[in-house]
Amino acid sequence: MSELAPCVFVLFGATGDLTKRKLAPALYALHREKLLPESFAILAYARRDKDDATFREDMRAAVKEFAPKMPTEGKEWDSFASRLYYQKGDFDKPDGYKGLAERLTELDAERQTPCNRLFYMAIPPEQYETVIEQLGKAKLSKTTPGCGAWTRVIIEKPFGYDLDTSRHLNDTLSSFFDEDQIYRIDHYLGKETVQNILVFRFANELFEPLWNHKYIDHVQITVAEKIGVEGRGNYFDTSGIARDMLQNHAMQILSLVAMEPPVSLDANAVRDEKVKAVRAIRPISKEEVPHMTVRGQYSGYRTEEGVEPGSITETYAALKLHVDNWRWAGTPFFVRAGKALPSRVTEIAVQFKSIPQVLFNKMKRDNIRPNVLVMRIQPDEGIHLVIGAKEPGPAMNLAPVDLSFSYREAFPKAAITDAYERLLLDAIRGDASLFTRGDEVQASWALLTPILEAWREQGRDVQPYFTNTWGPERAESFLGEGRTWREP
Ligand code: BG6
């Protein structure tokens, strides 16, 4: 077992989808890899009438369904199951939290977990503030005097619904927890390849000198999914793709691409630079929204379960963003996210400028394609640099070729760690670098909220697109100036 400090992982929302799909498999995988602290317990707190044994069976069923490669019989499972406990209680009743505090004290004695606590909010976002307040009022949000070194809280996106609600959530959080106790998960930051953006930029001398408006024409960030709303119509219809993927995942990627080098890899040093980059993005006023954004809806969306028949919620959105600082002045960032697109792919395409002068006979400037650097976040994780090469033969013809690095080929033995495993482990060890800070969240909402409001006011302008296509027609011409979206 690892050397990590003993602790109890308190899971709010033990019966929800997130627990089943992500947390149960991630916690069990960490247990199997012997990465969890030796003294460690998971205490679920939820409304339903259950006991430890039923909760253990629920977790087994979840792992079986969502991570079927891991065996759920035998010693390994039994030792994991023996760390699982259940405490019944309401989210909004002080009595429940009294019971929770007592149970934690019992567990501390039974499992030698001296008052270090990690509270995980795997609950619907409407309930975050209730639980946070109740934890605070029950004095569970602070470290117990004379016992334990830390108390942390992990919350999942969405962090609010717009700027006002995100501020409200931040205020509630900071009434009871200090910022360094709060771990806001954006699971994209847990992806290896997202972390590799920093390594690529700051551990290689080659690219950083070119990483600016002098050499880069524009940057495209694509977060595309093939699936539609897949049974999550109820949630999605009140959210839309901009809230679901742009405000968080895409903006996190953008900030890592656009940021200045941090002074160190300390969590706050990195986040200081990320938030500066987001703050440097020129706000899009409501009047500019029609030409700086595109929003679309896939055909058939309105008949999905849970979706309003007249819904104008967007399932595709694209933004044109200008990062107004010395590095990026004049180099736009195009960001798009969508569902029901031709493939599931997340990538960053850095499009370099054209060469200044054409030397090769009979060739027009247009025949020489500018270099593109593609950072593929998922799937087929890797990096590709498209360069021009001479086609073999007597004529001087050029063709684009690929210099490629593939994660799977370069590291054939290493499995890519699941984002949740990485993030849970970091929260247990107290490393917040891959978690979003409150000011980052607000900076990103400050940018997005006027756009969302303008969309709402402009009502019906959501443009249809067929499933399996790259969004509405207008997305095609959106880039302007002869630029086109890369087809991943
Ligand atoms: C979630 C969104 O944050 O990310 C989902 O709510 C989306 O709508 C998911 O499907 C995509 O995550 P991943 O890791 O599969 O790219």
Coordinates of C-alpha atoms and ligand atoms in Angstrom, one line a residue:
M1 CA 0.0 0.0 0.0
S2 CA 1.1 3.6 -0.6
E3 CA 2.5 6.0 2.0
L4 CA -0.5 8.4 1.7
A5 CA -2.0 9.8 4.8
P6 CA -4.9 7.8 6.2
C7 CA -8.3 9.2 5.5
V8 CA -12.1 8.6 5.1
F9 CA -13.6 9.3 1.6
V10 CA -17.1 10.4 2.3
L11 CA -19.3 9.9 -0.8
F12 CA -22.4 12.0 -1.1
G13 CA -24.6 10.6 -3.8
A14 CA -23.7 6.9 -3.6
T15 CA -26.5 5.8 -5.8
G16 CA -26.0 8.2 -8.7
D17 CA -24.7 7.7 -12.1
L18 CA -21.3 9.3 -11.5
T19 CA -20.6 6.9 -8.6
K20 CA -21.5 3.9 -10.7
R21 CA -19.8 4.8 -13.9
K22 CA -16.7 6.5 -12.7
L23 CA -16.0 6.6 -9.0
A24 CA -16.6 2.9 -8.1
P25 CA -14.3 1.7 -11.0
A26 CA -11.7 4.3 -10.2
L27 CA -11.6 3.6 -6.5
Y28 CA -11.4 -0.1 -7.0
A29 CA -8.7 0.2 -9.6
L30 CA -6.7 2.4 -7.2
H31 CA -7.2 -0.2 -4.5
R32 CA -6.0 -3.0 -6.8
E33 CA -2.9 -1.0 -7.8
K34 CA -2.2 -0.5 -4.1
L35 CA -2.2 3.2 -4.5
L36 CA -4.8 4.1 -1.8
P37 CA -3.6 4.8 1.7
E38 CA -3.2 1.8 3.9
S39 CA -5.8 3.1 6.3
F40 CA -8.7 4.1 4.1
A41 CA -12.4 3.8 4.2
I42 CA -15.2 4.9 1.9
L43 CA -18.3 6.0 3.7
A44 CA -21.4 6.6 1.5
Y45 CA -23.9 9.1 2.8
A46 CA -27.3 9.0 1.1
R47 CA -31.1 9.0 1.7
R48 CA -32.0 5.5 0.9
D49 CA -32.4 2.9 3.5
K50 CA -29.4 0.6 3.1
D51 CA -26.7 -1.0 5.1
D52 CA -23.0 -1.6 4.5
A53 CA -23.7 -5.0 2.9
T54 CA -26.2 -3.6 0.4
F55 CA -23.9 -0.8 -0.5
R56 CA -21.0 -3.2 -1.1
E57 CA -23.2 -5.2 -3.4
D58 CA -24.2 -2.0 -5.3
M59 CA -20.6 -1.1 -5.7
R60 CA -19.8 -4.6 -7.0
A61 CA -22.7 -4.4 -9.5
A62 CA -21.4 -1.0 -10.7
V63 CA -17.8 -2.3 -11.2
K64 CA -19.2 -5.3 -13.0
E65 CA -21.2 -3.2 -15.3
F66 CA -18.8 -0.3 -16.0
A67 CA -15.4 -1.9 -15.6
P68 CA -16.0 -5.5 -16.4
K69 CA -12.3 -6.3 -16.9
M70 CA -11.7 -6.1 -13.2
P71 CA -12.7 -9.3 -11.3
T72 CA -15.3 -8.7 -8.6
E73 CA -14.9 -12.0 -6.9
G74 CA -12.1 -13.2 -4.6
K75 CA -9.7 -11.7 -2.1
E76 CA -9.0 -8.5 -3.9
W77 CA -12.6 -7.6 -4.1
D78 CA -13.3 -8.7 -0.5
S79 CA -10.5 -6.5 0.8
F80 CA -11.9 -3.6 -1.1
A81 CA -15.5 -4.3 0.0
S82 CA -14.4 -4.4 3.6
R83 CA -13.5 -0.7 3.2
L84 CA -17.0 0.3 2.2
Y85 CA -19.6 1.6 4.6
Y86 CA -23.0 3.2 4.4
Q87 CA -24.6 5.9 6.5
K88 CA -28.2 6.8 5.9
G89 CA -29.2 10.5 6.2
D90 CA -31.0 13.4 4.5
F91 CA -28.9 16.0 2.8
D92 CA -30.8 18.9 4.4
K93 CA -31.3 17.6 7.9
P94 CA -28.8 18.5 10.7
D95 CA -29.6 15.2 12.4
G96 CA -28.2 13.3 9.5
Y97 CA -24.9 15.1 9.8
K98 CA -24.8 14.4 13.5
G99 CA -25.1 10.8 12.6
L100 CA -22.4 11.2 10.0
A101 CA -20.0 12.8 12.5
E102 CA -20.6 10.0 15.0
R103 CA -20.0 7.4 12.3
L104 CA -16.8 9.1 11.2
T105 CA -15.5 9.0 14.8
E106 CA -16.3 5.3 15.0
L107 CA -14.6 4.6 11.7
D108 CA -11.5 6.6 12.7
A109 CA -11.1 4.1 15.6
E110 CA -12.0 1.1 13.5
R111 CA -9.9 1.9 10.5
Q112 CA -7.2 4.1 12.0
T113 CA -8.1 7.1 9.9
P114 CA -7.4 10.0 12.3
C115 CA -9.9 12.7 11.2
N116 CA -8.6 13.3 7.6
R117 CA -11.7 13.6 5.5
L118 CA -12.4 14.0 1.8
F119 CA -16.0 14.9 1.0
Y120 CA -17.0 14.0 -2.5
M121 CA -20.1 15.7 -3.9
A122 CA -21.4 13.1 -6.5
I123 CA -24.8 14.6 -6.2
P124 CA -27.0 16.8 -8.5
P125 CA -25.6 20.3 -8.5
E126 CA -28.8 21.8 -7.1
Q127 CA -27.9 20.0 -3.8
Y128 CA -24.3 21.2 -3.6
E129 CA -25.0 24.2 -1.5
T130 CA -27.3 22.4 0.9
V131 CA -24.7 19.8 1.7
I132 CA -21.9 22.3 1.9
E133 CA -23.9 24.4 4.4
Q134 CA -24.9 21.4 6.5
L135 CA -21.3 20.2 6.6
G136 CA -20.2 23.6 7.7
K137 CA -22.9 23.9 10.3
A138 CA -22.1 20.5 11.7
K139 CA -18.4 21.7 12.0
L140 CA -17.3 19.0 9.6
S141 CA -15.8 21.4 7.1
K142 CA -12.8 22.3 9.3
T143 CA -10.0 20.1 10.5
T144 CA -10.8 18.6 13.9
P145 CA -8.6 20.3 16.5
G146 CA -6.0 18.0 17.8
C147 CA -6.9 15.3 15.3
G148 CA -6.1 15.0 11.7
A149 CA -4.3 17.3 9.3
W150 CA -6.8 18.1 6.6
T151 CA -10.4 18.2 5.4
R152 CA -11.1 18.6 1.7
V153 CA -14.1 18.8 -0.5
I154 CA -14.4 17.6 -4.1
I155 CA -17.1 19.0 -6.4
E156 CA -17.9 18.2 -10.0
K157 CA -18.9 20.5 -12.7
P158 CA -21.2 22.3 -13.4
F159 CA -20.0 25.0 -11.1
G160 CA -23.1 27.1 -11.4
Y161 CA -25.3 27.8 -14.4
D162 CA -24.0 31.2 -15.3
L163 CA -21.9 33.9 -13.7
D164 CA -24.3 34.8 -10.9
T165 CA -25.0 31.2 -9.8
S166 CA -21.3 30.3 -10.0
R167 CA -20.5 33.3 -7.8
H168 CA -23.2 32.1 -5.4
L169 CA -21.7 28.6 -5.3
N170 CA -18.2 30.0 -4.7
D171 CA -19.5 32.2 -1.9
T172 CA -21.2 29.3 -0.2
L173 CA -18.1 27.2 -0.5
S174 CA -15.9 29.9 0.8
S175 CA -18.1 30.6 3.8
F176 CA -17.2 27.1 5.1
F177 CA -14.1 26.0 3.3
D178 CA -10.8 27.7 2.4
E179 CA -9.9 27.8 -1.2
D180 CA -7.1 25.3 -0.6
Q181 CA -9.6 22.8 0.8
I182 CA -11.7 22.9 -2.4
Y183 CA -11.0 20.6 -5.3
R184 CA -13.2 21.3 -8.4
I185 CA -13.0 18.5 -10.8
D186 CA -12.9 19.0 -14.6
H187 CA -12.1 15.5 -15.6
Y188 CA -10.4 16.7 -18.8
L189 CA -7.5 17.9 -16.7
G190 CA -7.1 14.4 -15.5
K191 CA -6.5 13.1 -19.0
E192 CA -2.8 12.3 -19.6
T193 CA -2.8 14.1 -22.9
V194 CA -4.2 17.3 -21.5
Q195 CA -1.4 17.2 -18.9
N196 CA 1.0 16.6 -21.8
I197 CA 0.2 20.0 -23.2
L198 CA 2.4 21.5 -20.5
V199 CA 5.1 19.0 -21.0
F200 CA 5.1 19.6 -24.8
R201 CA 5.2 23.3 -24.4
F202 CA 7.6 23.7 -21.5
A203 CA 9.9 20.7 -21.7
N204 CA 10.9 21.2 -25.3
E205 CA 12.9 24.1 -26.6
L206 CA 11.7 23.6 -30.2
F207 CA 8.1 24.9 -30.1
E208 CA 7.9 27.6 -27.5
P209 CA 9.7 30.3 -29.6
L210 CA 7.1 29.7 -32.4
W211 CA 4.1 29.7 -30.0
N212 CA 2.8 33.1 -30.7
H213 CA 1.0 35.4 -33.2
K214 CA 4.1 35.8 -35.3
Y215 CA 4.1 32.2 -36.5
I216 CA 0.6 30.9 -35.7
D217 CA -2.3 31.9 -37.9
H218 CA -5.0 30.4 -35.6
V219 CA -5.8 27.6 -33.2
Q220 CA -8.7 25.2 -33.5
I221 CA -9.9 23.3 -30.4
T222 CA -12.4 20.6 -31.1
V223 CA -14.3 18.6 -28.5
A224 CA -16.6 16.3 -30.5
E225 CA -18.7 13.4 -29.6
K226 CA -20.5 10.9 -31.8
I227 CA -23.1 10.1 -29.2
G228 CA -26.2 12.3 -28.8
V229 CA -27.7 13.0 -25.3
E230 CA -28.0 9.2 -24.5
G231 CA -30.7 9.2 -21.9
R232 CA -29.5 12.4 -20.3
G233 CA -32.1 14.6 -22.2
N234 CA -33.5 16.0 -19.0
Y235 CA -30.2 17.4 -17.8
F236 CA -28.9 18.3 -21.2
D237 CA -31.9 20.2 -22.4
T238 CA -31.5 22.7 -19.5
S239 CA -27.8 22.9 -20.1
G240 CA -26.8 22.8 -23.7
I241 CA -23.3 22.0 -25.1
A242 CA -21.8 25.4 -24.2
R243 CA -22.4 24.8 -20.5
D244 CA -21.8 21.1 -20.7
M245 CA -18.4 21.2 -22.6
L246 CA -17.3 24.6 -23.6
Q247 CA -17.4 26.5 -20.4
N248 CA -15.2 23.9 -18.7
H249 CA -13.4 21.2 -20.8
A250 CA -12.7 23.4 -23.9
M251 CA -11.8 26.5 -21.9
Q252 CA -9.4 24.4 -19.7
I253 CA -7.7 23.2 -22.9
L254 CA -7.6 26.7 -24.3
S255 CA -6.0 28.1 -21.2
L256 CA -3.2 25.5 -21.2
V257 CA -2.5 26.2 -24.9
A258 CA -2.6 30.0 -24.4
M259 CA -1.0 30.5 -21.0
E260 CA 2.4 32.0 -20.3
P261 CA 5.1 29.7 -18.7
P262 CA 4.3 29.4 -15.0
V263 CA 7.1 30.2 -12.5
S264 CA 6.8 26.7 -11.2
L265 CA 4.6 23.7 -11.4
D266 CA 3.0 24.5 -8.0
A267 CA -0.8 24.4 -8.2
N268 CA -1.3 28.1 -7.8
A269 CA 1.5 29.1 -10.1
V270 CA 0.0 27.1 -12.9
R271 CA -3.5 28.3 -12.2
D272 CA -2.4 31.9 -12.0
E273 CA -1.2 31.7 -15.5
K274 CA -4.3 29.8 -16.8
V275 CA -6.7 32.4 -15.3
K276 CA -4.6 35.2 -16.8
A277 CA -5.0 33.7 -20.2
V278 CA -8.8 33.4 -19.8
R279 CA -9.1 36.9 -18.5
A280 CA -7.2 38.1 -21.6
I281 CA -9.9 36.8 -23.9
R282 CA -11.8 39.7 -25.4
P283 CA -15.4 39.7 -24.2
I284 CA -18.0 39.0 -26.8
S285 CA -20.8 41.5 -26.6
K286 CA -24.4 40.6 -27.2
E287 CA -24.3 42.5 -30.5
E288 CA -21.2 40.5 -31.6
V289 CA -22.7 37.2 -30.8
P290 CA -24.3 36.5 -34.2
H291 CA -20.9 36.7 -36.0
M292 CA -18.6 35.4 -33.3
T293 CA -20.6 32.3 -32.4
V294 CA -22.5 29.5 -34.1
R295 CA -25.0 27.2 -32.5
G296 CA -26.7 24.2 -33.9
Q297 CA -29.0 21.4 -32.9
Y298 CA -28.9 17.9 -34.4
S299 CA -31.8 16.5 -36.2
G300 CA -33.9 14.3 -34.0
Y301 CA -32.8 16.0 -30.8
R302 CA -36.3 17.3 -30.0
T303 CA -37.7 13.8 -29.9
E304 CA -35.1 12.5 -27.5
E305 CA -36.4 11.4 -24.1
G306 CA -36.5 14.3 -21.6
V307 CA -36.2 17.0 -24.3
E308 CA -38.9 19.6 -24.8
P309 CA -40.5 19.2 -28.2
G310 CA -39.9 22.9 -29.1
S311 CA -36.4 23.0 -27.5
I312 CA -33.9 25.5 -28.8
T313 CA -31.0 24.1 -26.7
E314 CA -27.8 23.9 -28.7
T315 CA -26.1 20.6 -29.2
Y316 CA -23.3 22.2 -31.2
A317 CA -21.5 25.5 -30.5
A318 CA -18.5 27.2 -31.9
L319 CA -16.9 30.4 -30.7
K320 CA -14.3 32.7 -32.2
L321 CA -12.1 34.1 -29.4
H322 CA -9.3 36.6 -29.4
V323 CA -6.8 36.4 -26.6
D324 CA -5.8 40.1 -26.3
N325 CA -2.2 39.9 -25.0
W326 CA 1.3 40.3 -26.5
R327 CA 1.6 36.6 -27.4
W328 CA -1.7 36.1 -29.2
A329 CA -2.8 39.5 -30.6
G330 CA -4.3 38.8 -34.0
T331 CA -4.3 35.0 -33.7
P332 CA -7.9 33.8 -33.2
F333 CA -8.8 30.7 -31.3
F334 CA -11.7 28.8 -32.7
V335 CA -13.4 26.5 -30.2
R336 CA -16.1 24.0 -31.1
A337 CA -18.0 21.3 -29.2
G338 CA -20.8 19.2 -30.3
K339 CA -22.8 16.0 -30.0
A340 CA -23.9 13.6 -32.8
L341 CA -20.9 14.6 -34.9
P342 CA -19.0 12.1 -37.1
S343 CA -16.6 10.9 -34.5
R344 CA -15.6 11.2 -30.9
V345 CA -12.5 13.2 -30.9
T346 CA -10.8 15.9 -28.9
E347 CA -7.9 17.8 -30.4
I348 CA -6.0 21.0 -30.7
A349 CA -4.9 22.0 -34.1
V350 CA -2.3 24.8 -34.2
Q351 CA -2.3 26.2 -37.7
F352 CA 1.0 27.9 -38.6
K353 CA 1.2 30.8 -41.0
S354 CA 2.0 30.3 -44.7
I355 CA 5.6 30.6 -45.8
P356 CA 6.6 34.1 -46.8
Q357 CA 7.9 33.4 -50.3
V358 CA 7.4 30.4 -52.7
L359 CA 10.6 29.1 -54.3
F360 CA 9.4 26.0 -56.1
N361 CA 8.7 26.2 -59.8
K362 CA 5.2 26.6 -61.0
M363 CA 3.8 26.4 -57.6
K364 CA 1.3 28.9 -56.2
R365 CA 1.4 29.8 -52.6
D366 CA -1.9 28.0 -52.1
N367 CA -0.3 24.7 -53.2
I368 CA 2.0 24.8 -50.2
R369 CA 0.0 23.9 -47.2
P370 CA 1.0 25.6 -44.0
N371 CA 2.3 23.4 -41.1
V372 CA -0.2 22.1 -38.7
L373 CA 0.6 20.8 -35.2
V374 CA -2.2 18.5 -33.9
M375 CA -2.3 17.5 -30.3
R376 CA -4.8 14.6 -30.2
I377 CA -6.3 14.4 -26.7
Q378 CA -8.5 11.4 -27.5
P379 CA -8.8 8.8 -28.9
D380 CA -5.4 7.7 -30.5
E381 CA -3.6 10.0 -28.2
G382 CA -0.6 11.6 -29.7
I383 CA 0.9 14.5 -31.5
H384 CA 1.2 15.0 -35.3
L385 CA 3.1 17.7 -37.1
V386 CA 2.1 18.1 -40.7
I387 CA 5.0 19.2 -42.9
G388 CA 5.5 19.6 -46.7
A389 CA 7.7 17.0 -48.4
K390 CA 8.8 16.4 -52.0
E391 CA 6.9 13.6 -53.7
P392 CA 9.3 11.1 -55.2
G393 CA 9.7 11.6 -59.0
P394 CA 11.2 13.9 -61.6
A395 CA 8.8 16.7 -60.9
M396 CA 9.0 19.1 -57.9
N397 CA 5.6 18.2 -56.4
L398 CA 4.9 18.7 -52.7
A399 CA 2.7 16.7 -50.5
P400 CA 1.8 17.1 -46.8
V401 CA 3.2 14.3 -44.6
D402 CA 2.9 13.5 -41.0
L403 CA 5.5 13.4 -38.3
S404 CA 3.8 11.5 -35.6
F405 CA 4.1 10.5 -32.0
S406 CA 1.6 8.0 -30.8
Y407 CA 1.2 7.3 -27.1
R408 CA 0.4 3.7 -27.6
E409 CA 3.4 3.1 -29.8
A410 CA 5.9 5.1 -27.7
F411 CA 4.7 3.6 -24.4
P412 CA 3.4 0.2 -25.4
K413 CA 3.5 -1.2 -21.9
A414 CA 2.0 1.7 -20.0
A415 CA -1.8 1.9 -19.9
I416 CA -3.2 5.4 -20.0
T417 CA -4.4 6.2 -16.5
D418 CA -8.1 6.9 -16.2
A419 CA -8.7 10.6 -15.5
Y420 CA -10.7 9.9 -12.3
E421 CA -8.1 7.6 -10.9
R422 CA -5.5 10.3 -11.3
L423 CA -7.7 13.0 -9.9
L424 CA -8.9 11.1 -6.9
L425 CA -5.3 10.2 -6.0
D426 CA -4.2 13.8 -6.3
A427 CA -7.0 15.0 -4.1
I428 CA -6.0 12.4 -1.5
R429 CA -2.4 13.5 -1.6
G430 CA -3.4 17.2 -1.6
D431 CA -2.1 18.2 -5.0
A432 CA -4.6 20.7 -6.5
S433 CA -2.7 21.4 -9.8
L434 CA -5.2 19.5 -11.9
F435 CA -8.3 21.0 -10.2
T436 CA -10.0 24.3 -11.2
R437 CA -9.7 27.3 -9.0
G438 CA -12.7 29.5 -8.2
D439 CA -11.4 32.5 -10.1
E440 CA -10.8 30.4 -13.2
V441 CA -14.4 29.2 -13.1
Q442 CA -15.6 32.7 -12.8
A443 CA -13.4 34.1 -15.5
S444 CA -14.8 31.5 -17.9
W445 CA -18.4 32.2 -16.9
A446 CA -17.8 35.9 -17.3
L447 CA -17.0 35.3 -20.9
L448 CA -19.7 32.8 -21.6
T449 CA -22.7 34.3 -19.8
P450 CA -23.4 37.2 -22.2
I451 CA -23.2 34.7 -25.0
L452 CA -25.7 32.5 -23.4
E453 CA -28.0 35.4 -22.6
A454 CA -27.8 36.6 -26.2
W455 CA -28.6 33.2 -27.5
R456 CA -31.6 33.0 -25.2
E457 CA -32.8 36.5 -26.3
Q458 CA -32.3 35.8 -29.9
G459 CA -34.6 32.8 -29.4
R460 CA -35.0 30.6 -32.4
D461 CA -31.7 31.1 -34.2
V462 CA -30.4 27.6 -33.4
Q463 CA -29.4 26.0 -36.7
P464 CA -30.2 22.5 -37.6
Y465 CA -27.6 19.9 -38.6
F466 CA -27.8 16.3 -39.6
T467 CA -26.3 13.8 -37.2
N468 CA -23.0 12.5 -38.3
T469 CA -22.0 15.9 -39.9
W470 CA -19.7 18.5 -38.5
G471 CA -22.4 20.9 -37.4
P472 CA -24.7 23.4 -39.1
E473 CA -23.8 24.8 -42.5
R474 CA -22.8 28.2 -41.0
A475 CA -20.0 26.5 -39.1
E476 CA -18.3 25.9 -42.4
S477 CA -17.8 29.6 -43.3
F478 CA -17.4 30.7 -39.7
L479 CA -13.6 30.7 -39.7
G480 CA -13.4 33.2 -42.6
E481 CA -10.3 34.5 -44.4
G482 CA -9.9 31.2 -46.3
R483 CA -9.6 29.1 -43.2
T484 CA -11.3 25.8 -42.8
W485 CA -12.0 23.5 -40.0
R486 CA -9.7 20.5 -39.9
E487 CA -11.5 17.3 -40.3
P488 CA -10.2 15.2 -37.5
Ligands
BG6_1 C1 -19.0 15.4 -19.5 C2 -20.2 15.9 -20.2 O1 -18.5 16.4 -18.7 O2 -18.0 15.0 -20.5 C3 -20.8 14.8 -21.1 O3 -21.2 16.3 -19.2 C4 -19.7 14.3 -22.1 O4 -21.9 15.3 -21.9 C5 -18.5 13.9 -21.3 O5 -20.3 13.2 -22.8 C6 -17.3 13.6 -22.2 O6 -16.3 13.1 -21.5 P1 -15.2 12.2 -22.2 O7 -14.2 11.9 -21.1 O8 -15.9 10.9 -22.6 O9 -14.7 12.9 -23.4

